[in-house]
GROMACS .gro file of C-alpha atoms in nm:
model
  276
    1UNK     CA    1   7.190  -2.904  -0.780
    2UNK     CA    2   7.090  -2.996  -1.134
    3UNK     CA    3   6.803  -3.207  -1.007
    4UNK     CA    4   6.679  -2.920  -0.790
    5UNK     CA    5   6.694  -2.683  -1.085
    6UNK     CA    6   6.503  -2.933  -1.297
    7UNK     CA    7   6.243  -2.966  -1.023
    8UNK     CA    8   6.206  -2.590  -1.000
    9UNK     CA    9   6.181  -2.571  -1.379
   10UNK     CA   10   5.916  -2.840  -1.387
   11UNK     CA   11   5.721  -2.665  -1.113
   12UNK     CA   12   5.737  -2.334  -1.299
   13UNK     CA   13   5.635  -2.498  -1.626
   14UNK     CA   14   5.353  -2.685  -1.454
   15UNK     CA   15   5.221  -2.367  -1.291
   16UNK     CA   16   5.250  -2.173  -1.617
   17UNK     CA   17   5.082  -2.453  -1.813
   18UNK     CA   18   4.796  -2.468  -1.565
   19UNK     CA   19   4.752  -2.091  -1.586
   20UNK     CA   20   4.745  -2.106  -1.966
   21UNK     CA   21   4.491  -2.388  -1.954
   22UNK     CA   22   4.262  -2.192  -1.722
   23UNK     CA   23   4.302  -1.884  -1.943
   24UNK     CA   24   4.212  -2.087  -2.254
   25UNK     CA   25   3.908  -2.240  -2.084
   26UNK     CA   26   3.793  -1.896  -1.971
   27UNK     CA   27   3.789  -1.742  -2.319
   28UNK     CA   28   3.686  -2.051  -2.516
   29UNK     CA   29   3.403  -2.177  -2.297
   30UNK     CA   30   3.284  -1.844  -2.160
   31UNK     CA   31   3.328  -1.954  -1.797
   32UNK     CA   32   3.437  -1.716  -1.527
   33UNK     CA   33   3.350  -1.352  -1.482
   34UNK     CA   34   3.189  -1.137  -1.751
   35UNK     CA   35   3.434  -1.008  -2.012
   36UNK     CA   36   3.461  -0.663  -2.171
   37UNK     CA   37   3.199  -0.565  -2.424
   38UNK     CA   38   3.441  -0.511  -2.712
   39UNK     CA   39   3.562  -0.869  -2.680
   40UNK     CA   40   3.207  -1.003  -2.648
   41UNK     CA   41   3.111  -0.811  -2.962
   42UNK     CA   42   3.404  -0.967  -3.151
   43UNK     CA   43   3.280  -1.312  -3.053
   44UNK     CA   44   2.933  -1.220  -3.178
   45UNK     CA   45   3.072  -1.101  -3.513
   46UNK     CA   46   3.256  -1.432  -3.556
   47UNK     CA   47   2.926  -1.621  -3.522
   48UNK     CA   48   2.710  -1.585  -3.834
   49UNK     CA   49   2.383  -1.626  -3.643
   50UNK     CA   50   2.478  -1.370  -3.379
   51UNK     CA   51   2.618  -1.130  -3.641
   52UNK     CA   52   2.291  -1.143  -3.838
   53UNK     CA   53   2.082  -1.088  -3.524
   54UNK     CA   54   2.309  -0.800  -3.419
   55UNK     CA   55   2.264  -0.632  -3.759
   56UNK     CA   56   1.885  -0.661  -3.729
   57UNK     CA   57   1.906  -0.519  -3.377
   58UNK     CA   58   2.106  -0.216  -3.498
   59UNK     CA   59   1.853  -0.146  -3.774
   60UNK     CA   60   1.542  -0.195  -3.558
   61UNK     CA   61   1.675   0.000  -3.258
   62UNK     CA   62   1.842   0.282  -3.454
   63UNK     CA   63   1.606   0.557  -3.325
   64UNK     CA   64   1.674   0.450  -2.967
   65UNK     CA   65   2.050   0.415  -3.011
   66UNK     CA   66   2.079   0.759  -3.172
   67UNK     CA   67   1.903   0.941  -2.887
   68UNK     CA   68   2.116   1.230  -2.758
   69UNK     CA   69   2.144   1.181  -2.386
   70UNK     CA   70   1.768   1.140  -2.334
   71UNK     CA   71   1.667   0.802  -2.196
   72UNK     CA   72   1.354   0.669  -2.372
   73UNK     CA   73   1.052   0.590  -2.157
   74UNK     CA   74   0.923   0.332  -2.405
   75UNK     CA   75   1.063   0.117  -2.681
   76UNK     CA   76   0.933   0.020  -3.028
   77UNK     CA   77   0.798  -0.332  -3.043
   78UNK     CA   78   1.019  -0.427  -3.340
   79UNK     CA   79   1.325  -0.321  -3.140
   80UNK     CA   80   1.221  -0.546  -2.852
   81UNK     CA   81   1.166  -0.831  -3.097
   82UNK     CA   82   1.516  -0.783  -3.243
   83UNK     CA   83   1.665  -0.786  -2.893
   84UNK     CA   84   1.480  -1.107  -2.812
   85UNK     CA   85   1.628  -1.276  -3.122
   86UNK     CA   86   1.976  -1.144  -3.036
   87UNK     CA   87   1.941  -1.267  -2.680
   88UNK     CA   88   1.860  -1.617  -2.807
   89UNK     CA   89   2.215  -1.652  -2.941
   90UNK     CA   90   2.495  -1.744  -2.700
   91UNK     CA   91   2.726  -1.454  -2.780
   92UNK     CA   92   2.435  -1.211  -2.810
   93UNK     CA   93   2.308  -1.291  -2.462
   94UNK     CA   94   2.653  -1.209  -2.323
   95UNK     CA   95   2.631  -0.856  -2.467
   96UNK     CA   96   2.363  -0.773  -2.212
   97UNK     CA   97   2.588  -0.841  -1.913
   98UNK     CA   98   2.929  -0.746  -2.054
   99UNK     CA   99   3.140  -0.475  -1.890
  100UNK     CA  100   3.194  -0.138  -2.057
  101UNK     CA  101   3.483  -0.034  -1.833
  102UNK     CA  102   3.585   0.324  -1.911
  103UNK     CA  103   3.417   0.327  -2.255
  104UNK     CA  104   3.168   0.616  -2.231
  105UNK     CA  105   3.003   0.530  -2.563
  106UNK     CA  106   2.941   0.175  -2.444
  107UNK     CA  107   2.787   0.295  -2.118
  108UNK     CA  108   2.560   0.537  -2.306
  109UNK     CA  109   2.435   0.264  -2.540
  110UNK     CA  110   2.364   0.034  -2.247
  111UNK     CA  111   2.170   0.310  -2.072
  112UNK     CA  112   1.949   0.402  -2.369
  113UNK     CA  113   1.876   0.041  -2.465
  114UNK     CA  114   1.790  -0.073  -2.111
  115UNK     CA  115   1.413   0.004  -2.141
  116UNK     CA  116   1.403  -0.229  -2.444
  117UNK     CA  117   1.581  -0.527  -2.288
  118UNK     CA  118   1.370  -0.841  -2.238
  119UNK     CA  119   1.338  -0.864  -1.862
  120UNK     CA  120   1.454  -1.201  -1.731
  121UNK     CA  121   1.233  -1.420  -1.516
  122UNK     CA  122   1.493  -1.393  -1.238
  123UNK     CA  123   1.372  -1.040  -1.164
  124UNK     CA  124   1.020  -1.174  -1.116
  125UNK     CA  125   0.764  -1.390  -1.291
  126UNK     CA  126   0.724  -1.283  -1.651
  127UNK     CA  127   0.372  -1.211  -1.776
  128UNK     CA  128   0.412  -1.446  -2.073
  129UNK     CA  129   0.490  -1.733  -1.836
  130UNK     CA  130   0.206  -1.627  -1.602
  131UNK     CA  131  -0.039  -1.628  -1.893
  132UNK     CA  132   0.073  -1.974  -2.005
  133UNK     CA  133   0.028  -2.110  -1.653
  134UNK     CA  134  -0.321  -1.960  -1.638
  135UNK     CA  135  -0.415  -2.113  -1.974
  136UNK     CA  136  -0.306  -2.456  -1.849
  137UNK     CA  137  -0.570  -2.445  -1.574
  138UNK     CA  138  -0.927  -2.491  -1.710
  139UNK     CA  139  -1.096  -2.248  -1.469
  140UNK     CA  140  -0.833  -1.978  -1.509
  141UNK     CA  141  -0.818  -2.027  -1.885
  142UNK     CA  142  -1.195  -1.987  -1.918
  143UNK     CA  143  -1.191  -1.669  -1.710
  144UNK     CA  144  -0.900  -1.535  -1.913
  145UNK     CA  145  -1.096  -1.592  -2.235
  146UNK     CA  146  -1.394  -1.407  -2.083
  147UNK     CA  147  -1.161  -1.122  -1.986
  148UNK     CA  148  -1.029  -1.094  -2.342
  149UNK     CA  149  -1.383  -1.084  -2.483
  150UNK     CA  150  -1.535  -0.841  -2.231
  151UNK     CA  151  -1.255  -0.586  -2.195
  152UNK     CA  152  -1.219  -0.473  -2.555
  153UNK     CA  153  -1.273  -0.107  -2.465
  154UNK     CA  154  -1.004  -0.138  -2.197
  155UNK     CA  155  -0.753  -0.252  -2.459
  156UNK     CA  156  -0.834   0.058  -2.665
  157UNK     CA  157  -0.790   0.281  -2.359
  158UNK     CA  158  -1.151   0.405  -2.367
  159UNK     CA  159  -1.307   0.281  -2.042
  160UNK     CA  160  -1.338  -0.012  -1.806
  161UNK     CA  161  -1.694  -0.139  -1.799
  162UNK     CA  162  -1.859  -0.300  -1.498
  163UNK     CA  163  -1.855  -0.636  -1.676
  164UNK     CA  164  -1.483  -0.598  -1.741
  165UNK     CA  165  -1.408  -0.508  -1.377
  166UNK     CA  166  -1.613  -0.806  -1.260
  167UNK     CA  167  -1.420  -1.038  -1.492
  168UNK     CA  168  -1.088  -0.897  -1.370
  169UNK     CA  169  -1.188  -0.966  -1.008
  170UNK     CA  170  -1.281  -1.323  -1.100
  171UNK     CA  171  -0.953  -1.367  -1.286
  172UNK     CA  172  -0.747  -1.242  -0.992
  173UNK     CA  173  -0.938  -1.473  -0.758
  174UNK     CA  174  -0.888  -1.786  -0.974
  175UNK     CA  175  -0.551  -1.961  -0.923
  176UNK     CA  176  -0.302  -1.900  -1.075
  177UNK     CA  177  -0.465  -1.576  -1.192
  178UNK     CA  178  -0.322  -1.357  -0.911
  179UNK     CA  179   0.023  -1.397  -1.069
  180UNK     CA  180  -0.099  -1.188  -1.362
  181UNK     CA  181  -0.136  -0.887  -1.131
  182UNK     CA  182   0.226  -0.898  -1.012
  183UNK     CA  183   0.402  -1.031  -1.321
  184UNK     CA  184   0.662  -0.835  -1.516
  185UNK     CA  185   0.596  -0.752  -1.881
  186UNK     CA  186   0.856  -0.935  -2.086
  187UNK     CA  187   0.941  -1.072  -2.428
  188UNK     CA  188   0.778  -0.969  -2.753
  189UNK     CA  189   0.448  -0.895  -2.573
  190UNK     CA  190   0.610  -0.637  -2.345
  191UNK     CA  191   0.487  -0.317  -2.526
  192UNK     CA  192   0.123  -0.431  -2.538
  193UNK     CA  193   0.147  -0.568  -2.183
  194UNK     CA  194   0.274  -0.238  -2.043
  195UNK     CA  195   0.001  -0.039  -2.221
  196UNK     CA  196  -0.264  -0.281  -2.094
  197UNK     CA  197  -0.138  -0.263  -1.736
  198UNK     CA  198  -0.139   0.117  -1.757
  199UNK     CA  199  -0.496   0.127  -1.888
  200UNK     CA  200  -0.610  -0.117  -1.622
  201UNK     CA  201  -0.457   0.084  -1.339
  202UNK     CA  202  -0.591   0.412  -1.476
  203UNK     CA  203  -0.941   0.307  -1.579
  204UNK     CA  204  -1.031   0.005  -1.364
  205UNK     CA  205  -0.866   0.074  -1.029
  206UNK     CA  206  -0.780   0.445  -1.019
  207UNK     CA  207  -1.058   0.567  -1.248
  208UNK     CA  208  -1.299   0.698  -0.985
  209UNK     CA  209  -1.449   0.936  -1.238
  210UNK     CA  210  -1.507   0.652  -1.479
  211UNK     CA  211  -1.668   0.451  -1.201
  212UNK     CA  212  -1.887   0.752  -1.121
  213UNK     CA  213  -1.986   0.786  -1.483
  214UNK     CA  214  -2.046   0.416  -1.524
  215UNK     CA  215  -2.393   0.414  -1.363
  216UNK     CA  216  -2.501   0.704  -1.582
  217UNK     CA  217  -2.392   0.515  -1.890
  218UNK     CA  218  -2.565   0.204  -1.763
  219UNK     CA  219  -2.880   0.410  -1.699
  220UNK     CA  220  -2.862   0.537  -2.056
  221UNK     CA  221  -2.834   0.180  -2.178
  222UNK     CA  222  -3.129   0.081  -1.959
  223UNK     CA  223  -3.324   0.378  -2.091
  224UNK     CA  224  -3.254   0.268  -2.446
  225UNK     CA  225  -3.371  -0.081  -2.357
  226UNK     CA  226  -3.686   0.063  -2.197
  227UNK     CA  227  -3.751   0.270  -2.507
  228UNK     CA  228  -3.713  -0.041  -2.716
  229UNK     CA  229  -3.955  -0.221  -2.488
  230UNK     CA  230  -4.200   0.071  -2.494
  231UNK     CA  231  -4.180   0.084  -2.870
  232UNK     CA  232  -4.399  -0.224  -2.922
  233UNK     CA  233  -4.640  -0.098  -2.655
  234UNK     CA  234  -4.672   0.236  -2.827
  235UNK     CA  235  -4.716   0.055  -3.151
  236UNK     CA  236  -4.980  -0.159  -2.989
  237UNK     CA  237  -5.171   0.149  -2.874
  238UNK     CA  238  -5.258   0.257  -3.227
  239UNK     CA  239  -5.348  -0.101  -3.294
  240UNK     CA  240  -5.563  -0.096  -2.983
  241UNK     CA  241  -5.711   0.236  -3.082
  242UNK     CA  242  -5.753   0.105  -3.428
  243UNK     CA  243  -5.919  -0.200  -3.279
  244UNK     CA  244  -6.158   0.020  -3.088
  245UNK     CA  245  -6.230   0.213  -3.403
  246UNK     CA  246  -6.269  -0.116  -3.578
  247UNK     CA  247  -6.519  -0.218  -3.315
  248UNK     CA  248  -6.703   0.113  -3.358
  249UNK     CA  249  -6.693   0.068  -3.729
  250UNK     CA  250  -6.812  -0.287  -3.694
  251UNK     CA  251  -7.112  -0.164  -3.497
  252UNK     CA  252  -7.166   0.129  -3.731
  253UNK     CA  253  -7.283  -0.070  -4.030
  254UNK     CA  254  -7.583  -0.219  -3.845
  255UNK     CA  255  -7.687   0.132  -3.723
  256UNK     CA  256  -7.650   0.283  -4.068
  257UNK     CA  257  -7.833  -0.012  -4.220
  258UNK     CA  258  -8.121   0.031  -3.975
  259UNK     CA  259  -8.142   0.402  -4.051
  260UNK     CA  260  -8.146   0.328  -4.422
  261UNK     CA  261  -8.424   0.072  -4.383
  262UNK     CA  262  -8.625   0.313  -4.170
  263UNK     CA  263  -8.579   0.584  -4.429
  264UNK     CA  264  -8.696   0.347  -4.703
  265UNK     CA  265  -9.001   0.254  -4.498
  266UNK     CA  266  -9.089   0.620  -4.450
  267UNK     CA  267  -9.042   0.691  -4.820
  268UNK     CA  268  -9.267   0.398  -4.911
  269UNK     CA  269  -9.534   0.520  -4.673
  270UNK     CA  270  -9.511   0.870  -4.820
  271UNK     CA  271  -9.523   0.730  -5.172
  272UNK     CA  272  -9.830   0.524  -5.092
  273UNK     CA  273  -9.999   0.817  -4.925
  274UNK     CA  274  -9.947   1.044  -5.223
  275UNK     CA  275 -10.025   0.810  -5.510
  276UNK     CA  276 -10.276   0.563  -5.366
   0.00000   0.00000   0.00000
């Protein structure tokens, strides 16, 4: 009987010890399912690097976090940068996927900060990665450089020129350029990337009015070029006219000289007739 009780005690102790070991591994190594946010935040505060990044995040994202029930449609670039730095720490990355449970304040903060979160590559190819892959290919990298130099007015949201549209078509036809059309704006470049994609869709692909006005603008440019070309011709006309006048003037001196000589001859004849 004593041996059986000892066996049962050993079994209970072994099961309890195994459960405690698994529990310790879960909370110390971060394995298992995602924990509650309050516990994840405590882990972040215990890590000096994560605590510093979390403080910068609170300061940079304060306008977004203090929004009263209205979800922001965009996010300040410095807030996105602070989130990127926080996400680079181990405990900070866990804050993105932690569980709020019944904490209404936690759920609200997650909802308002969601537009600012760096989108992971798992949801799709990030545009930063797509750009790096394009730059690694000589043909795609050259076309990308041409796109950056010819689409300056597109970046400013003014218009999409014919040269810019042509370069975009070449870029999307040069592997791995097509990935840039379907990539997801991510990382610190996300604000500029989203604005650029919006301008491209509005001015280059959906801007039928801009495309209609483009020939007129090109005609104006051609007219200016024609005027510049006609300028030297018009300037040459006075020179030509002046040349003609110069030719007339060059022939005039012999005529005037002949008339003067004839007049002198007549005067001499008259003088001789009167006094001789």
